Coordinates of C-alpha atoms (C1' of nucleotides) in Angstrom, one line a residue:
Chain I
X1 CA 132.9 83.5 118.8
X2 CA 130.7 83.5 115.8
X3 CA 130.4 80.6 113.4
X4 CA 128.3 81.0 110.4
X5 CA 126.0 78.4 108.8
X6 CA 126.5 76.8 105.4
X7 CA 124.1 77.2 102.5
X8 CA 122.1 74.0 103.2
X9 CA 121.5 75.1 106.8
X10 CA 120.4 78.5 105.7
X11 CA 118.0 77.0 103.2
X12 CA 116.4 74.7 105.9
X13 CA 116.1 77.7 108.2
X14 CA 114.4 79.8 105.6
X15 CA 112.0 77.0 104.8
X16 CA 110.9 76.7 108.4
X17 CA 109.9 80.4 108.3
X18 CA 108.3 80.1 104.9
X19 CA 106.4 77.0 105.7
X20 CA 105.1 78.4 109.0
X21 CA 104.0 81.7 107.3
X22 CA 102.2 79.8 104.5
X23 CA 100.6 77.1 106.5
X24 CA 99.4 79.1 109.4
X25 CA 98.3 81.9 107.2
X26 CA 96.0 79.4 105.4
X27 CA 94.6 78.3 108.7
X28 CA 93.9 81.9 109.8
X29 CA 92.2 82.6 106.5
X30 CA 90.0 79.5 106.8
X31 CA 89.0 80.4 110.3
X32 CA 88.2 84.0 109.3
X33 CA 86.3 82.9 106.3
X34 CA 84.1 80.8 108.6
X35 CA 83.6 83.8 110.9
X36 CA 85.7 82.3 113.7
X37 CA 88.4 83.8 116.0
X38 CA 92.1 83.6 115.3
X39 CA 94.5 80.7 116.0
X40 CA 95.8 82.4 119.2
X41 CA 92.4 82.0 120.7
X42 CA 92.3 78.3 119.7
X43 CA 95.7 77.7 121.3
X44 CA 94.8 79.2 124.6
X45 CA 91.4 77.4 124.7
X46 CA 93.0 74.1 123.8
X47 CA 95.6 74.4 126.6
X48 CA 92.9 75.0 129.1
X49 CA 90.7 72.3 127.8
X50 CA 93.6 69.8 128.1
X51 CA 94.5 70.8 131.6
X52 CA 93.4 68.5 134.4
X53 CA 90.9 70.8 136.0
X54 CA 90.1 72.7 132.8
X55 CA 92.1 75.6 134.2
X56 CA 95.6 76.9 134.3
X57 CA 97.5 79.8 135.9
X58 CA 98.1 82.6 133.5
X59 CA 101.9 82.1 133.5
X60 CA 101.5 78.4 132.7
X61 CA 99.6 79.3 129.5
X62 CA 102.4 81.7 128.7
X63 CA 105.0 79.0 129.2
X64 CA 103.2 76.5 127.0
X65 CA 102.6 78.9 124.2
X66 CA 105.8 80.8 124.4
X67 CA 104.0 84.1 124.9
X68 CA 105.3 87.0 127.0
X69 CA 103.1 87.9 130.0
X70 CA 102.0 91.4 129.0
X71 CA 100.8 90.0 125.7
X72 CA 98.9 87.2 127.4
X73 CA 97.1 89.6 129.8
X74 CA 95.3 91.3 127.0
X75 CA 94.6 88.1 125.1
X76 CA 92.9 86.6 128.1
X77 CA 91.0 89.9 128.5
X78 CA 89.6 89.4 125.0
X79 CA 88.7 85.8 125.6
X80 CA 87.0 86.8 128.9
X81 CA 85.0 89.5 127.2
X82 CA 83.8 86.9 124.7
X83 CA 82.8 84.7 127.5
X84 CA 85.1 81.9 126.5
X85 CA 87.2 81.9 129.7
X86 CA 86.8 83.2 133.2
X87 CA 89.4 84.5 135.7
X88 CA 89.2 83.4 139.3
X89 CA 91.4 84.5 142.3
X90 CA 94.1 81.9 143.1
X91 CA 94.0 80.3 146.5
X92 CA 97.6 79.2 146.8
X93 CA 99.1 82.4 145.4
X94 CA 97.4 85.8 146.1
X95 CA 99.3 87.5 143.2
X96 CA 97.9 85.5 140.4
X97 CA 94.7 84.3 138.8
X98 CA 93.4 81.0 137.6
X99 CA 92.0 81.0 134.1
X100 CA 89.3 78.5 133.4
X101 CA 87.6 77.6 130.1
X102 CA 83.9 78.0 130.1
X103 CA 81.2 75.9 128.5
X104 CA 81.1 78.4 125.7
X105 CA 84.8 78.2 125.3
X106 CA 84.6 74.4 124.8
X107 CA 81.8 74.9 122.3
X108 CA 84.0 77.4 120.4
X109 CA 86.9 74.8 120.4
X110 CA 84.5 72.3 118.9
X111 CA 83.4 74.7 116.2
X112 CA 87.0 75.7 115.3
X113 CA 88.5 72.3 115.1
X114 CA 86.8 71.0 112.0
X115 CA 88.0 74.1 110.1
X116 CA 91.5 74.1 111.5
X117 CA 92.0 70.4 111.3
X118 CA 90.9 70.3 107.7
X119 CA 93.7 72.7 106.8
X120 CA 96.3 70.7 108.7
X121 CA 95.2 67.6 106.9
X122 CA 95.1 69.2 103.5
X123 CA 98.4 71.2 103.8
X124 CA 100.4 68.7 105.7
X125 CA 98.8 65.3 106.2
X126 CA 97.8 64.8 102.5
X127 CA 101.0 66.2 101.1
X128 CA 103.6 64.0 102.7
X129 CA 104.0 60.2 103.2
X130 CA 103.5 59.2 106.8
X131 CA 107.1 58.2 107.1
X132 CA 108.2 61.7 106.2
X133 CA 105.8 63.3 108.6
X134 CA 107.2 61.2 111.3
X135 CA 110.8 62.3 110.4
X136 CA 109.7 65.9 110.3
X137 CA 108.2 65.8 113.7
X138 CA 111.2 64.0 115.1
X139 CA 113.7 66.4 113.6
X140 CA 111.8 69.5 114.7
X141 CA 111.5 68.0 118.2
X142 CA 115.3 68.1 118.5
X143 CA 115.3 71.8 117.9
X144 CA 113.0 72.5 120.8
X145 CA 114.0 72.9 124.5
X146 CA 113.5 69.7 126.3
X147 CA 112.9 71.7 129.5
X148 CA 109.7 73.2 128.3
X149 CA 106.5 71.4 129.2
X150 CA 105.6 68.7 126.7
X151 CA 103.0 69.7 124.2
X152 CA 101.7 67.5 121.5
X153 CA 99.9 70.2 119.5
X154 CA 96.3 70.7 118.6
X155 CA 94.7 67.4 119.6
X156 CA 91.1 67.8 120.5
X157 CA 90.3 64.0 120.6
X158 CA 86.7 64.6 119.8
Chain H
X1 CA 84.2 67.6 102.8
X2 CA 86.4 67.8 105.9
X3 CA 88.9 65.2 106.7
X4 CA 90.8 65.5 110.0
X5 CA 94.5 64.8 110.6
X6 CA 95.9 62.0 112.7
X7 CA 97.8 62.6 115.9
X8 CA 101.2 62.3 114.2
X9 CA 100.3 64.9 111.6
X10 CA 99.0 67.2 114.4
X11 CA 102.3 66.8 116.3
X12 CA 104.3 67.7 113.2
X13 CA 102.1 70.7 112.6
X14 CA 102.5 72.0 116.1
X15 CA 106.2 71.6 116.0
X16 CA 106.5 73.7 112.9
X17 CA 104.8 76.5 114.8
X18 CA 106.8 75.9 117.9
X19 CA 110.1 75.7 116.2
X20 CA 109.5 78.8 114.2
X21 CA 108.4 80.8 117.3
X22 CA 111.4 79.6 119.3
X23 CA 114.1 79.9 116.6
X24 CA 113.1 83.2 115.1
X25 CA 112.4 84.6 118.6
X26 CA 116.0 83.9 119.4
X27 CA 117.2 85.6 116.3
X28 CA 115.1 88.7 117.0
X29 CA 116.4 88.8 120.6
X30 CA 120.0 88.5 119.4
X31 CA 119.6 91.3 116.9
X32 CA 117.8 93.5 119.5
X33 CA 120.5 92.9 122.1
X34 CA 123.0 94.1 119.5
X35 CA 121.0 97.2 118.9
X36 CA 120.1 96.1 115.3
X37 CA 116.8 96.3 113.5
X38 CA 114.3 93.3 113.3
X39 CA 114.4 90.4 110.9
X40 CA 111.8 91.9 108.6
X41 CA 114.2 94.6 107.7
X42 CA 116.9 92.0 107.1
X43 CA 114.6 90.0 104.8
X44 CA 113.7 93.0 102.6
X45 CA 117.3 94.2 102.4
X46 CA 118.5 90.8 101.5
X47 CA 116.0 90.4 98.7
X48 CA 117.1 93.8 97.3
X49 CA 120.8 93.0 97.6
X50 CA 120.3 89.7 95.8
X51 CA 118.3 91.2 93.0
X52 CA 120.3 91.8 89.7
X53 CA 120.3 95.6 89.8
X54 CA 120.1 95.8 93.6
X55 CA 116.5 96.9 93.1
X56 CA 113.0 95.4 92.9
X57 CA 109.4 96.5 92.4
X58 CA 107.6 96.7 95.6
X59 CA 105.1 94.0 94.7
X60 CA 108.1 91.7 93.9
X61 CA 109.3 92.0 97.4
X62 CA 105.9 91.2 98.7
X63 CA 105.7 88.1 96.5
X64 CA 109.1 86.8 97.7
X65 CA 108.4 87.5 101.4
X66 CA 104.7 86.5 101.4
X67 CA 103.8 90.0 102.7
X68 CA 100.5 91.8 101.8
X69 CA 101.0 95.1 100.0
X70 CA 99.6 97.4 102.6
X71 CA 101.9 96.0 105.1
X72 CA 104.9 96.4 102.8
X73 CA 104.1 100.0 102.1
X74 CA 104.9 101.1 105.6
X75 CA 107.8 98.7 106.1
X76 CA 109.5 100.3 103.1
X77 CA 108.6 103.7 104.6
X78 CA 110.6 102.8 107.7
X79 CA 113.5 101.5 105.8
X80 CA 113.5 104.6 103.7
X81 CA 113.4 106.9 106.7
X82 CA 116.4 105.0 108.1
X83 CA 118.2 105.6 104.8
X84 CA 118.6 101.9 104.0
X85 CA 116.5 101.9 100.8
X86 CA 115.3 104.5 98.3
X87 CA 112.2 104.7 96.2
X88 CA 112.4 105.8 92.6
X89 CA 109.7 106.2 90.0
X90 CA 109.3 103.3 87.7
X91 CA 109.9 103.9 84.0
X92 CA 108.0 101.0 82.6
X93 CA 105.0 101.3 84.9
X94 CA 103.8 104.7 86.0
X95 CA 101.8 103.2 88.9
X96 CA 104.6 101.8 90.8
X97 CA 108.0 102.5 92.4
X98 CA 111.3 100.8 92.2
X99 CA 112.9 100.1 95.6
X100 CA 116.7 100.1 95.6
X101 CA 119.0 99.2 98.5
X102 CA 121.5 102.0 99.4
X103 CA 125.1 101.8 100.5
X104 CA 123.9 102.2 104.1
X105 CA 121.5 99.3 103.5
X106 CA 124.2 97.0 102.4
X107 CA 126.3 98.1 105.4
X108 CA 123.4 97.2 107.6
X109 CA 123.1 93.8 106.0
X110 CA 126.8 93.2 106.7
X111 CA 126.3 94.2 110.3
X112 CA 123.3 92.0 110.9
X113 CA 124.5 88.9 109.2
X114 CA 127.1 87.8 111.8
X115 CA 124.5 88.1 114.6
X116 CA 121.8 86.4 112.6
X117 CA 123.9 83.7 111.1
X118 CA 125.4 82.8 114.4
X119 CA 121.9 82.0 115.8
X120 CA 121.1 79.9 112.7
X121 CA 124.3 77.9 113.1
X122 CA 123.8 77.5 116.9
X123 CA 120.1 76.6 116.9
X124 CA 120.0 74.6 113.7
X125 CA 123.3 73.8 112.1
X126 CA 125.0 72.6 115.2
X127 CA 122.0 70.7 116.5
X128 CA 121.4 68.3 113.6
X129 CA 123.5 66.0 111.5
X130 CA 123.9 67.3 108.0
X131 CA 121.8 64.5 106.5
X132 CA 118.9 65.4 108.7
X133 CA 119.2 69.1 107.8
X134 CA 119.0 68.1 104.1
X135 CA 115.9 65.9 104.7
X136 CA 114.3 68.8 106.7
X137 CA 114.8 71.2 103.9
X138 CA 113.6 68.8 101.3
X139 CA 110.4 67.9 103.3
X140 CA 109.5 71.5 104.0
X141 CA 110.1 72.3 100.3
X142 CA 107.3 70.0 99.4
X143 CA 104.9 72.0 101.5
X144 CA 105.6 75.2 99.7
X145 CA 103.9 76.4 96.5
X146 CA 106.2 75.5 93.5
X147 CA 104.7 78.5 91.7
X148 CA 106.2 81.0 94.0
X149 CA 109.6 82.6 93.1
X150 CA 112.5 80.4 94.2
X151 CA 114.1 81.7 97.3
X152 CA 117.0 80.0 99.0
X153 CA 116.8 82.0 102.2
X154 CA 119.3 84.3 103.9
X155 CA 122.4 83.7 101.9
X156 CA 124.7 86.7 102.1
X157 CA 127.7 85.1 100.4
X158 CA 130.2 87.5 101.9
Chain F
dT1 C1' 114.3 91.4 145.6
dA2 C1' 111.8 88.6 142.6
dA3 C1' 107.5 86.6 140.5
dG4 C1' 102.8 87.1 138.6
dA5 C1' 100.1 90.1 136.5
dT6 C1' 98.3 94.7 134.8
dT7 C1' 98.6 99.2 132.3
dG8 C1' 99.8 103.5 129.3
dA9 C1' 102.1 104.8 125.4
dA10 C1' 104.2 103.8 121.2
dA11 C1' 105.0 100.8 117.3
dA12 C1' 103.3 97.5 114.0
dC13 C1' 99.7 95.1 111.7
dT14 C1' 95.0 94.5 109.6
dC15 C1' 91.1 95.9 107.0
dA16 C1' 88.7 98.5 103.9
dA17 C1' 88.6 102.4 101.0
dT18 C1' 91.1 105.2 97.9
dC19 C1' 94.1 106.9 94.2
dT20 C1' 96.6 106.4 89.9
dT21 C1' 97.9 104.0 85.9
dT22 C1' 97.3 99.9 82.9
Chain L
dA1 C1' 87.8 96.7 85.5
dA2 C1' 92.3 95.3 87.3
dA3 C1' 97.0 96.0 89.2
dG4 C1' 100.4 98.7 92.0
dA5 C1' 100.6 101.3 95.8
dT6 C1' 99.0 104.4 99.6
dT7 C1' 96.2 106.0 103.6
dG8 C1' 92.9 106.3 107.8
dA9 C1' 90.8 103.8 111.3
dG10 C1' 90.8 100.1 114.3
dT11 C1' 93.1 96.2 116.5
dT12 C1' 97.0 93.9 118.3
dT13 C1' 101.7 93.7 119.9
dT14 C1' 105.7 95.6 122.2
dC15 C1' 108.2 98.2 125.7
dA16 C1' 108.7 100.0 130.0
dA17 C1' 106.8 101.2 134.3
dT18 C1' 103.8 99.8 138.0
dC19 C1' 101.3 97.2 141.4
dT20 C1' 100.7 93.4 144.6
dT21 C1' 102.2 89.3 147.0
dA22 C1' 105.9 85.7 147.8

DNA sequence: TAAGATTGAAAACTCAATCTTT
DNA sequence: AAAGATTGAGTTTTCAATCTTA
């Protein structure tokens, strides 16, 4: 049975798409202008950096970032070619690999964060009162699956 | 001068990305499962359908959808091959074309909307109280350029 | 059989260069 | 020179098929 949304819901939906396109497009542009890799690299590196042993199984990265496995395979290939991560055989499960962030990968994260974070602050932090940012995060949180691993976003802490 | 965002702002930022990925991924899946074209087709067709004469200049579509022109060229190619739009020479400006939605294009819009709208209602409309949806739309609106053409989102009205 | 991961082929996107008209 | 639009080359993503191990 199909039930259709009202105009207000449609407007909110469209603005989620529009805001994402605009904001993340700006972040990509800023990174490219600085000669740095795209956001997808940052996301993977950050997940690895935050993981307890600085490593994760490939499928765990995919779960956290909502990426399909075939896509991830080649993304990791590129990161590996650039020397930012390394693949190691997995002891517990002979099928899979463990992906670990390298020293260079951490260095890259540190170079990217000032550029990326500046865009976040300019486009979001500086544009809304703190109360409204809190409400935004809370509302969007309700739209996300609670069964997915918790993820607080790009939070380098350095 | 770079100023970095606080943890709350980062969380809100990350949730915009995550919500967009999840929600629009679901819409794409639903359309594909029904054997229908992707959202990008819907977006273009809807803009044309809403335009006064059922047509727009190509660059106008690009402005409304935040798409670069080289990308749009081939998207319109695909829509044209599928018979959903047609390109006509432009009287006022010899450089450009006018893109008009065809009868089949409107029919496609009508077939896609029940599928797409159902996802919007399920994933957004049904999950949040109306007051919160209103606040969400309002907040996200503040993050978007006011100089861009107004766009209220997918609103078929039929 | 299913899960983790990879691969080839095709589709789509990006970037820079190009063409035409303003 | 600038704007609207297209095109070729290269990169990335998507889809389906495959491989290995659980």
